[in-house]
Each structure stands twice: as structure tokens, then as C-alpha cells.
């Protein structure tokens, strides 16, 4: 199956009525015909659902679709992308442990890693996640490497294969946040990633109508090396140990479950991921090309010939650069004027919508970061992030072209 066929047919929603979409099971609890059956369901000895914080048929259907698409052995849906990042990591990390991460991360993730400090988890940042930058920082306390495949908004691209090799040589997993890349550009597990997380609020949902997250496990990492003693009691689950620990442990106990309605919205959105991404990547490339010819702005887009990541985009992302580009307008005032002059692009804090969205990250998403943290994330006073939508390219070019001109008036 090719990508678009797979989106529709890899994990069908069929129920006894032949529904073409997974029905929305908007319920909290599922009754059983006897106390014996409910006992078995609770013990995991009989299939079935008991309570929607633990599992729900609509959510289950969404998880199966994502796992199939990413090439994993299973997936766990979460209430948000941040919940997915948190759960994926806290399933492994405890007090005294260390994590290595890129400094060009999504602002919310940087804030989260600040919270980890209070629980005795140390995050060591590298400017960009490469085999060479990561290797010297790995010690006996290091439990994982975490990276965004295409950094949001730094737009640096990680070479998964070489980083995974260093991780595996040292007995630690590579966890990839693939939100901005999506399975349309790459399936990180095929390149050696162990765990993949998504903010499904973004491209997977696609319509900007639900907050959601999802974690997929490759099932390939060996948790029984002695480096992860907390996995000893999950040994019986074999290659499902990570998922069993997640589902039976912190994810379930902290109540990070996805609502059935949001799972439904993400399932429906997922079906058009290929069509949307094809259009979005094409629009983003053409807008980036156009803007790089305009006076007064500089453009960062990984697929442009001027980008240092162009080669990796060709070899790892099938030549596509994704839907996000950033601009530098020269000053904060110009950046604000540019944002205020746009007719079609909406000023909003989201990405992956079918509508083009723009934001000035320094005054919003990175408000809580230090100047050093911002600059390491590629966020300057004059940076604008553009999440390109599916509008007609000519309209986008005209809109941005006019806004760039206006941004330079009344200086
Ligand atoms: C948005 C985003 C998140 C957080 O997702 P939410 O659904 O907003 O909680 C995490 N990582 C990346 C790369 C994101 O873009």
C-alpha cells in the first residue's frame, strides 16, 4: 500500500454495522455481565473495556491507526502533545537520572524540562542533536536521548540513523518528537528511533479542532540490560514491556488519557494527512523561495538550497521540508508590523492547521525562556514562525509580499 491508501485501509474502523468511521464511544464506564468477567478484564486476562481513563474503543482505534502508520507495535494516546512527551519520558526517568536533549525544542517542552529539575531529573542540552554532540555527554546516569526531528521553530533536522547508533551502542533509547515531520515525511522507527511521540493537535488532526498526543513504541529496544531496573517486573511482556509499563503505570495513574471525541476528530483528520502534507510542503517551499527573494527578510526553511539541512532533507525526508518556515524581519517592530499586515495568515499559537498561521515566538511561546534559551532555539526578537496552510500559493505569496513591504514602512 502507498501512503494515502494506507491512511484509509491499514487499520479499518469496522464494527458490526460496517461503520466507515470509528463510532464515538462517549462513555466513562463499560458494564460486564458478571463480577468474574470484570475481574478478568481488570487483570488483563480477558479482552474488553472497563473505564475510559484506562481504555476506550474510539481511542483504541486511533492508537491502532497511528501504530500501523509509524510501524510500531502499539501506541498510547494522550490528552495532549505535552502529556505524550511527559509520559514517554517519565515511563523511563526517575530521580538521579539524566536526559540528553536538543536546545532547539518546542517552548513547552523546554519549560517541562525545567519542571523535571524539581524531581531530580537533569536534562543536558546540546546545540543540535548529532552523534558527535551526544556521545561525550552519555554517562551511567543517562537514560535516553530526546530530539525533535524537525525542531520547532529552529528547523534543525536530526540524522536519526547516526544518533540512534550512538544511543544503542550505549544501551539507551532514542525518543523522537516527530510532530513537525509527520509520518508523511518520515517514519523514525525505520531509521532506528525507539519511541516516537506526536502532538496530534497539529498535522495529524490537521483542522485545529482538538488537543491530543500519541506515543508509539517500536518494540525493538531491550529494557532488560540492567540499566532500567524498574522494567524488571515487566519482563513477562517481552517486547511490549515499555507499553505495558506505560499503560499499567504512570500514564493511567496520572489520568493523561485522550477524550473519545478528540480521538475521533484526530482519526478523521489523519485520513487526509497525505493530501494535506503534499499541498502544505509544496506551498511552504514556494513561499520560502519567494520570500528569500524579497528585500528586508531572511528565510529559514530546511528544503531550501541555502539550508545546511538540505542534504538530510533529501536523504531522510524524501526531499520535503515540512510546513514550517521562519522569517527574520530586521527588528521586533518590523516583525509586529509584518504580522499585523497579513490578510489571510492568522496570528495564532498553533501549527499544522489547514489555515496559514503566524506567530512572533519571542513574545509568546518563549515568554518564559531566557534570552540564551531563545537564541539556542533559533528565536530572536525579529523572528516570525509561519505554519503554512493549504490556501492557494499565489494568494499566500501576495499576502506575504505585501506584508513584507509594509513592515519596512514608517521605520
Ligand atoms: C505543539 C507541540 C508540542 C505540544 O503539543 P500540545 O498538543 O500543544 O500539548 C510538543 N512538541 C512539538 C514539536 C509541538 O509542536
Coordinates of N, CA and C in Angstrom, one line a residue, residues 199 275 295 297 349 376:
X199 N 2.5 15.5 18.9 CA 1.4 16.3 19.3 C 0.4 16.2 18.1
X275 N -2.7 14.1 1.7 CA -3.2 15.1 0.8 C -2.8 16.5 1.3
X295 N 13.4 41.8 -0.4 CA 14.3 42.6 0.4 C 13.7 42.8 1.8
X297 N 13.7 40.7 4.5 CA 13.5 39.5 5.3 C 14.6 38.4 5.0
X349 N -1.3 30.8 18.1 CA -0.2 29.9 18.6 C -0.6 28.5 18.3
X376 N 19.2 29.9 21.4 CA 19.6 28.5 21.1 C 18.5 27.8 20.4

